[in-house]
Coordinates of C-alpha atoms and ligand atoms in Angstrom, one line a residue:
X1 CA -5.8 47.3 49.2
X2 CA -3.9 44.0 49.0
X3 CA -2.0 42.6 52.0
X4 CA -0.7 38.9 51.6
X5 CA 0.5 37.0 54.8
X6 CA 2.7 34.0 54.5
X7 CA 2.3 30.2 55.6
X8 CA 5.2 29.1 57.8
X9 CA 7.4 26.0 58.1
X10 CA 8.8 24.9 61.9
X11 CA 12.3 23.7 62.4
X12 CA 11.4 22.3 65.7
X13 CA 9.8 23.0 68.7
X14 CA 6.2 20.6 67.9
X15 CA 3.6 20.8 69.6
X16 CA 5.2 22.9 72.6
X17 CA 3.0 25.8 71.8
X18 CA 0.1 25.4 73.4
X19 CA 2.4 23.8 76.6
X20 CA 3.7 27.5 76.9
X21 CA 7.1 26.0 75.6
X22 CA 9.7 26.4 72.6
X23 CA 9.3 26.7 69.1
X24 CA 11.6 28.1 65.7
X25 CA 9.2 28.7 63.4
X26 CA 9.7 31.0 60.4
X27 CA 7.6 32.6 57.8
X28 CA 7.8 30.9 53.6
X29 CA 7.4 32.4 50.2
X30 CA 4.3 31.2 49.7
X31 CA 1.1 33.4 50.4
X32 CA -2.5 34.0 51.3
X33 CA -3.5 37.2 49.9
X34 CA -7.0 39.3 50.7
X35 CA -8.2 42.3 49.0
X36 CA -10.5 44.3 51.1
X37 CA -12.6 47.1 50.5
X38 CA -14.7 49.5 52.3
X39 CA -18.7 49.6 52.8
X40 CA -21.6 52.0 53.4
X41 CA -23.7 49.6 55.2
X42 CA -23.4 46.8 57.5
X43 CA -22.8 44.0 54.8
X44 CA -19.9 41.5 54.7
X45 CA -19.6 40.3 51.4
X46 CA -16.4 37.5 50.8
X47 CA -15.3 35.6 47.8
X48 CA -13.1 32.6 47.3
X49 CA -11.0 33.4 44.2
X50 CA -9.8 30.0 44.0
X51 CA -12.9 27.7 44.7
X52 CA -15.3 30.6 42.6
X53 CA -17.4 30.7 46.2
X54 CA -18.9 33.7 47.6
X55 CA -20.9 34.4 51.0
X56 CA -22.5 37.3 52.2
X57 CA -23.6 38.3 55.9
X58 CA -23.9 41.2 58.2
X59 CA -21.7 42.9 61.2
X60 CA -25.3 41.8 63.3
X61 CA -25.2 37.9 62.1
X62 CA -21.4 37.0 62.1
X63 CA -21.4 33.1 63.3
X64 CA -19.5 30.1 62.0
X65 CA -20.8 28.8 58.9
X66 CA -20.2 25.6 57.1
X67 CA -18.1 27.0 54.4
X68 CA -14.5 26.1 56.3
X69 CA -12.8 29.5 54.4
X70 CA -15.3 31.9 55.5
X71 CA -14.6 31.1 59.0
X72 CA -10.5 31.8 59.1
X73 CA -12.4 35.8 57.9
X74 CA -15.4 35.9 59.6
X75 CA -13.8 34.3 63.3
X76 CA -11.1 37.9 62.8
X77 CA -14.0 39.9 62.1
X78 CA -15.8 39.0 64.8
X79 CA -12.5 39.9 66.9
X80 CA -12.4 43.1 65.5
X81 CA -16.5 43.8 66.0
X82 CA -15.5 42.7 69.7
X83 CA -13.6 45.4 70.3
X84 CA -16.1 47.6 68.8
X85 CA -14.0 48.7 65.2
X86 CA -16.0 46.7 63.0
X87 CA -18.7 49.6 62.4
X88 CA -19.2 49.1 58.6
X89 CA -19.0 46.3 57.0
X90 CA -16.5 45.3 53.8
X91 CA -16.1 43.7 50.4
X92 CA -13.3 41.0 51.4
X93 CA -11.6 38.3 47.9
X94 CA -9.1 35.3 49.1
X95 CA -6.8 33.5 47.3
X96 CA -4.3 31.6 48.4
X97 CA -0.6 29.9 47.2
X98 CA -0.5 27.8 50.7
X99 CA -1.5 23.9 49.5
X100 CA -4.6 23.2 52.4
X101 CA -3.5 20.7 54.5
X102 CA -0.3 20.7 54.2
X103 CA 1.0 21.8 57.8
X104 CA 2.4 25.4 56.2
X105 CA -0.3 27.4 57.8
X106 CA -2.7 28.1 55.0
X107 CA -5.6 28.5 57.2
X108 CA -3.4 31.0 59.9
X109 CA -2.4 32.7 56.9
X110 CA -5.6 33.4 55.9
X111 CA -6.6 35.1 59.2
X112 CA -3.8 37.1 59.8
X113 CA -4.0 38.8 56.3
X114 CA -7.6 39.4 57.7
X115 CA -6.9 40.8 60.6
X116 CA -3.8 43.0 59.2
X117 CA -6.1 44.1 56.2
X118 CA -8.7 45.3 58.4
X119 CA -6.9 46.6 61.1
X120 CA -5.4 48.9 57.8
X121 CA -8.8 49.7 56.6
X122 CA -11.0 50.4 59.7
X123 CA -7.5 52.4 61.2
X124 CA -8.0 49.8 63.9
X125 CA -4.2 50.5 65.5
X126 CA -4.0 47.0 66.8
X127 CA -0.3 46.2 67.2
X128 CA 1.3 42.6 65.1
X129 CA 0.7 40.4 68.3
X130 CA -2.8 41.2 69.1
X131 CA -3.5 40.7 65.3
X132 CA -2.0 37.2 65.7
X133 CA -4.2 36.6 69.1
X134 CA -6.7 37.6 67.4
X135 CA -6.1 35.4 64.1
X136 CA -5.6 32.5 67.2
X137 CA -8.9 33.1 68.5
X138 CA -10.7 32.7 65.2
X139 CA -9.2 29.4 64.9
X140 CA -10.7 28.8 68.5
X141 CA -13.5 29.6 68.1
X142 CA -15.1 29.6 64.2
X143 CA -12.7 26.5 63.0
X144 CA -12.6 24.4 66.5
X145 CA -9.0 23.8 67.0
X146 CA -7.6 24.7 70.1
X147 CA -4.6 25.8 68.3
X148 CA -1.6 27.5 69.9
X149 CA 0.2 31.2 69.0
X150 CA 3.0 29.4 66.4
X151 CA 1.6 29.8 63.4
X152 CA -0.7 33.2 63.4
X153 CA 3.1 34.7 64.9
X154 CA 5.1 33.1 62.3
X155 CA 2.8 34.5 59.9
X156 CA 2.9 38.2 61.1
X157 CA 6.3 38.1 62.7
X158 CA 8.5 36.5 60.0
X159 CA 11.7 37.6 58.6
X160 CA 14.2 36.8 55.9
X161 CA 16.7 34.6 56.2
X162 CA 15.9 33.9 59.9
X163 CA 14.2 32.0 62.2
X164 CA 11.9 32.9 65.1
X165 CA 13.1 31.7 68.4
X166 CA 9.8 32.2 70.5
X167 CA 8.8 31.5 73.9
X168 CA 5.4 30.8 74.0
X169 CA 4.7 31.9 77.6
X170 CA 6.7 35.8 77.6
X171 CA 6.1 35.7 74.3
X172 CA 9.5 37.1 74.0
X173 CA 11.3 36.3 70.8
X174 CA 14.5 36.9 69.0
X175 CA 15.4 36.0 65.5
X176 CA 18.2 34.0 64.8
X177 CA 20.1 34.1 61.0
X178 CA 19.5 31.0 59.0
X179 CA 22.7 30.4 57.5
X180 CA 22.5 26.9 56.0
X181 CA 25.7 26.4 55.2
X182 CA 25.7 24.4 51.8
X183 CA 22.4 22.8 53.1
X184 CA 19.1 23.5 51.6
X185 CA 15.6 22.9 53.4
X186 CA 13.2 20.8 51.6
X187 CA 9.3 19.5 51.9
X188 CA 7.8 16.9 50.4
X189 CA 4.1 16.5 50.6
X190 CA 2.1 13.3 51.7
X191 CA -0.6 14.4 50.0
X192 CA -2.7 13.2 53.4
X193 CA -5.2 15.2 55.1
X194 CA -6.9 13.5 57.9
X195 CA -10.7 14.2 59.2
X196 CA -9.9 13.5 62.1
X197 CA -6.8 16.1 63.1
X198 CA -8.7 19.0 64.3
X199 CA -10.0 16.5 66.8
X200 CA -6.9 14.2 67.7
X201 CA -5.3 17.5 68.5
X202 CA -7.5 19.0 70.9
X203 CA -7.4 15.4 72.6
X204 CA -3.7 16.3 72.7
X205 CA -3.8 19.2 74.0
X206 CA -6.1 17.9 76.8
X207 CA -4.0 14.9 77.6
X208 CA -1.1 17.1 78.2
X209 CA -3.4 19.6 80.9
X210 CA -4.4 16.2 82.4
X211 CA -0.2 15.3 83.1
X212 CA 0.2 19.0 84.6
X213 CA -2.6 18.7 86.8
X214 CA -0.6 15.1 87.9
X215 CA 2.2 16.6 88.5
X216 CA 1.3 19.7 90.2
X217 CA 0.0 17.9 92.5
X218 CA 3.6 17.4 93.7
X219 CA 5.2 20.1 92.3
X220 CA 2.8 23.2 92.8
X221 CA 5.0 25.3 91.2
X222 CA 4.6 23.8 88.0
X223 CA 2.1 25.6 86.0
X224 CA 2.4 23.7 82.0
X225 CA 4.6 21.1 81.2
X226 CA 7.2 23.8 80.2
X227 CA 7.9 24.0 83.7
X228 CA 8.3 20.1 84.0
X229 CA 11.5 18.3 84.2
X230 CA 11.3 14.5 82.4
X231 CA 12.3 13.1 86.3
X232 CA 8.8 15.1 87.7
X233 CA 7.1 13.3 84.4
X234 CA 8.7 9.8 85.1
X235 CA 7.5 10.5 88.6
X236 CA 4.2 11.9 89.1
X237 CA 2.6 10.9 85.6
X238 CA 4.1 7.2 84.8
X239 CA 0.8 5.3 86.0
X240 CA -0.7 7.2 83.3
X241 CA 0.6 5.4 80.2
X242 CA -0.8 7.9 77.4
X243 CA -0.5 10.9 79.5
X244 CA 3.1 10.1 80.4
X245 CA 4.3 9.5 76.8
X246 CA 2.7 13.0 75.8
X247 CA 4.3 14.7 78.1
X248 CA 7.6 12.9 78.2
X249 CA 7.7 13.9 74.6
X250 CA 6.8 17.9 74.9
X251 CA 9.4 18.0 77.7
X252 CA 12.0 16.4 75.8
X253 CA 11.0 18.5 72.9
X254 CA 11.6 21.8 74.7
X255 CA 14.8 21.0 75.8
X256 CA 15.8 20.0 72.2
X257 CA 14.4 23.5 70.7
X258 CA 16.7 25.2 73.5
X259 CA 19.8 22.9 72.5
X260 CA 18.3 23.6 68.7
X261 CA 19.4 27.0 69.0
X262 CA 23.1 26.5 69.9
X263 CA 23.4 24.5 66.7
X264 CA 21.6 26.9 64.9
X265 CA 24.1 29.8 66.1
X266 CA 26.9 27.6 66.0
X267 CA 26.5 26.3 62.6
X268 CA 26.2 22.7 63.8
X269 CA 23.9 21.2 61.1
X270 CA 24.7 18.2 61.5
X271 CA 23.6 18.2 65.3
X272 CA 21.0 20.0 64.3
X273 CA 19.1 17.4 61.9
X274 CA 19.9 14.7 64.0
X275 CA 17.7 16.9 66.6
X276 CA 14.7 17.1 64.4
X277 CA 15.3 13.3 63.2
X278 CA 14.6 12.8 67.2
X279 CA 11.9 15.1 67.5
X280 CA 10.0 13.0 64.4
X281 CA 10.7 10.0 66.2
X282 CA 9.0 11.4 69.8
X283 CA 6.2 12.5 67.2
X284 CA 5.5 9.1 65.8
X285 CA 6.0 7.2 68.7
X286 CA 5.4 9.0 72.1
X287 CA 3.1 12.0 70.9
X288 CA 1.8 9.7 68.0
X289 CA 0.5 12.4 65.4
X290 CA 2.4 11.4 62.5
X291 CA 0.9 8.3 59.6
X292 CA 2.5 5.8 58.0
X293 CA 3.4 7.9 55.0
X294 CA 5.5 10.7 56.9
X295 CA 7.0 7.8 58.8
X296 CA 7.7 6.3 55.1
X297 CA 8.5 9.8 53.9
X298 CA 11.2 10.6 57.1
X299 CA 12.6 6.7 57.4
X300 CA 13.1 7.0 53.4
X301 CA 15.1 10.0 53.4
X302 CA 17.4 10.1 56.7
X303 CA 18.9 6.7 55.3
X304 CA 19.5 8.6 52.4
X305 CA 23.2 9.8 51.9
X306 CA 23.9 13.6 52.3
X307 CA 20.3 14.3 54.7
X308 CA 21.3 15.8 57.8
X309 CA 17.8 14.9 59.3
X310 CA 14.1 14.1 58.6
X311 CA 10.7 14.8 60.3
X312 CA 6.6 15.5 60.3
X313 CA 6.2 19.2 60.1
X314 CA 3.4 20.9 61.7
X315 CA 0.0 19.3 63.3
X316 CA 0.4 16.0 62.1
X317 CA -1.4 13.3 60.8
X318 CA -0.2 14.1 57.0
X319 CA 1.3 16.8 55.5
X320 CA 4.9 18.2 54.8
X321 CA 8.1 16.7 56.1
X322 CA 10.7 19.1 56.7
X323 CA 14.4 17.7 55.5
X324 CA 17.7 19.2 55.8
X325 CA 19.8 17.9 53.0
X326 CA 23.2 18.8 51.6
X327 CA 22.6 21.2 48.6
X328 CA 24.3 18.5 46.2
X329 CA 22.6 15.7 47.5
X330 CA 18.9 17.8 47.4
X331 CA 17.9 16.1 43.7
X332 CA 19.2 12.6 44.2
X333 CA 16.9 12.8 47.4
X334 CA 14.2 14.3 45.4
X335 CA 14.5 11.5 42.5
X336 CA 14.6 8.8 45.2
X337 CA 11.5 9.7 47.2
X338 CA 9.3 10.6 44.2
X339 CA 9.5 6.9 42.6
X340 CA 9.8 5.5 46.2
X341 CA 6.5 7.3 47.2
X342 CA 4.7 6.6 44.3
X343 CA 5.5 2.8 44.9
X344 CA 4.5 2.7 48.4
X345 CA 1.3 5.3 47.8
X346 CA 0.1 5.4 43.7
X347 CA 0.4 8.7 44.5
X348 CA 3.1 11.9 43.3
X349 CA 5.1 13.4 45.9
X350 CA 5.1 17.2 45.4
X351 CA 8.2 18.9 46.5
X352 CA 8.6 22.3 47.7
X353 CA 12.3 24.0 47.8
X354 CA 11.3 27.3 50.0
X355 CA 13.2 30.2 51.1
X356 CA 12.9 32.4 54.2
X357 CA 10.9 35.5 54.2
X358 CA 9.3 38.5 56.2
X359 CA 5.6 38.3 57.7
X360 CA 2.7 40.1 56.6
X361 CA 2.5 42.6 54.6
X362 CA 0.8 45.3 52.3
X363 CA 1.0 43.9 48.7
X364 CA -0.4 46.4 47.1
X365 CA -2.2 49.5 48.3
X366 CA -5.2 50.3 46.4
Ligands
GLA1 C1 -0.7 23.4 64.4 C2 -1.1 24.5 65.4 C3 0.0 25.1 66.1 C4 1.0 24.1 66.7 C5 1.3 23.0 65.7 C6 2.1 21.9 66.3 O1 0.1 24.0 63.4 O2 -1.9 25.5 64.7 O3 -0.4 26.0 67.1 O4 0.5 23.6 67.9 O5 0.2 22.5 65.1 O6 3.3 22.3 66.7

């Protein structure tokens, strides 16, 4: 059996995740895909189809390894063993069409076409948002990252021509229709990965705990900086420089996914690029995870005619920015930044023109 999962883009809502806040996610045409297969005895055996890697361990021994890929597998099949379904072991190949460090999700991708392929094989019964919690948890725990629920949902719970509107607390969500209007979406890749992401982000995500346990020190009733208002930020949190531009920033952020979605519905696309044009310039400046090349990228583009709005996609520190861009203005933006980029970096500027699509899903079934 095949089941291929899809990486994700975000419109906005960044880093808010984790801060039990906003985000609109939805899932891309472009996709991990895993071929399982059963075993007799206890052995899992996986293969990298494109890095010609293999590694083989047993239900008994499953740990994090070295090998990053085997971990996004091994950290869902230690889920699944958890719960006491993992009583044979499997034959499991990869192979993915997600660029790695790219902020589309390749590695939740990876998991959640885990988890959804053996949830199918061992008749596991686990419903789509235990599969992405479980996908979540691998990333915890075999890759480090203290990730939030965004992209392992987007992954499973994506649909066509829509956007998720999810709250990360209820975990209620609704979809809304992306109708674009005469605009198209648009990515361009940096081409930067940084080392150091997996560990500037869990210092994020610790320096926004740090402002809620500030501010609930006068405001009990606030619980993550969801429930914060930016007067309880400017109030309790403003000796802490750092700490109050983090969370003056995820604040700000979660009102702007909320105001997002009225654009979205009314078809304001102006309003709503200007909105994520904001939301880069919180991320460079107040949540500071973007680099100078998304800053080029973003600064390049919204003073280009026809681009609704500009921003860093995803964890930060490198990878896609998203653009909104009038269809007819979509190549002379293209043209522009690929010569502009090449300038400023020596380096091409890959360009991805991707279309909405549903979450994970059987591919093929034997
Ligand atoms: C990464 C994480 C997500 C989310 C984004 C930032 O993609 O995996 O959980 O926090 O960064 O919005």
């Amino acid at each position: 059996m095949v089941v291929r999962s899809p990486g994700r883009i975000n419109l906005l809502g960044e880093h808010t995740d984790y801060n039990q806040g906003f985000v609109l996610p939805a899932a891309i045409d472009k996709y991990a895909y895993v071929a399982i297969g059963p075993r007799t005895d206890n052995r899992i055996s996986l293969l990298a189809v494109d890095l010609n890697e293999n590694f083989e361990t047993s239900i008994s021994d499953i740990a994090p390894v070295s090998q990053t890929w085997c971990n996004y597998i091994l950290g869902v099949a230690s889920q699944f063993a958890r719960c006491g379904l993992l009583d044979k072991g499997f034959n499991l190949a990869v192979s993915s069409e997600i660029p790695a460090g790219a902020g589309l999700s390749s590695s939740a991708a990876i998991s959640c076409a885990t988890a959804f392929a053996l949830n199918e094989l061992l008749h596991g019964g686990i419903d789509r948002l235990e599969l992405a919690k479980f996908a979540q948890a691998a990333e915890h725990s075999f890759a480090g990252v203290q990730c939030g629920i965004m992209d392992q949902f987007a992954s499973l719970f994506g649909k066509k021509d829509a956007v998720i509107h999810l709250d990360c607390r209820s975990m209620d969500y609704r979809y809304i229709p992306l109708k674009l209007n005469g605009y198209e979406l648009l990515l361009f890749n940096s081409g930067v990965k940084h080392s150091l992401a997996s560990t500037a982000y869990n210092d994020r995500r610790r320096e926004c705990e740090e402002g809620v346990r500030l501010i609930a020190r006068c405001y009990p009733e606030v619980k993550s900086l969801r429930d914060a208002t930016p007067a309880q930020v400017d109030e309790c949190v403003s000796g802490y420089e750092i700490v109050h531009r983090r969370c003056r920033y995820v604040v700000e952020e979660n009102i702007r996914v909320l105001l997002a979605c009225d654009d979205l519905q009314t078809g304001n696309l102006r309003a709503f690029g200007q909105r994520m044009t904001q939301t880069h310039i919180g991320l460079q400046h107040q949540y500071e995870v973007s680099c100078r090349e998304t800053d080029f990228l973003v600064a390049k583009a919204i003073s280009t005619e026809g681009v609704a709005g500009a921003r860093m996609m995803g964890g930060g520190f490198g990878g896609c920015t998203l653009n909104l861009v009038q269809a007819n203005a979509a190549e002379r933006l293209i043209d522009k930044l690929k010569s502009e980029y090449a300038r400023f970096t020596g380096k091409d500027l890959a360009c991805y023109r991707v279309s909405t699509v549903n979450g994970t899903e059987v591919a093929q079934k034997t």
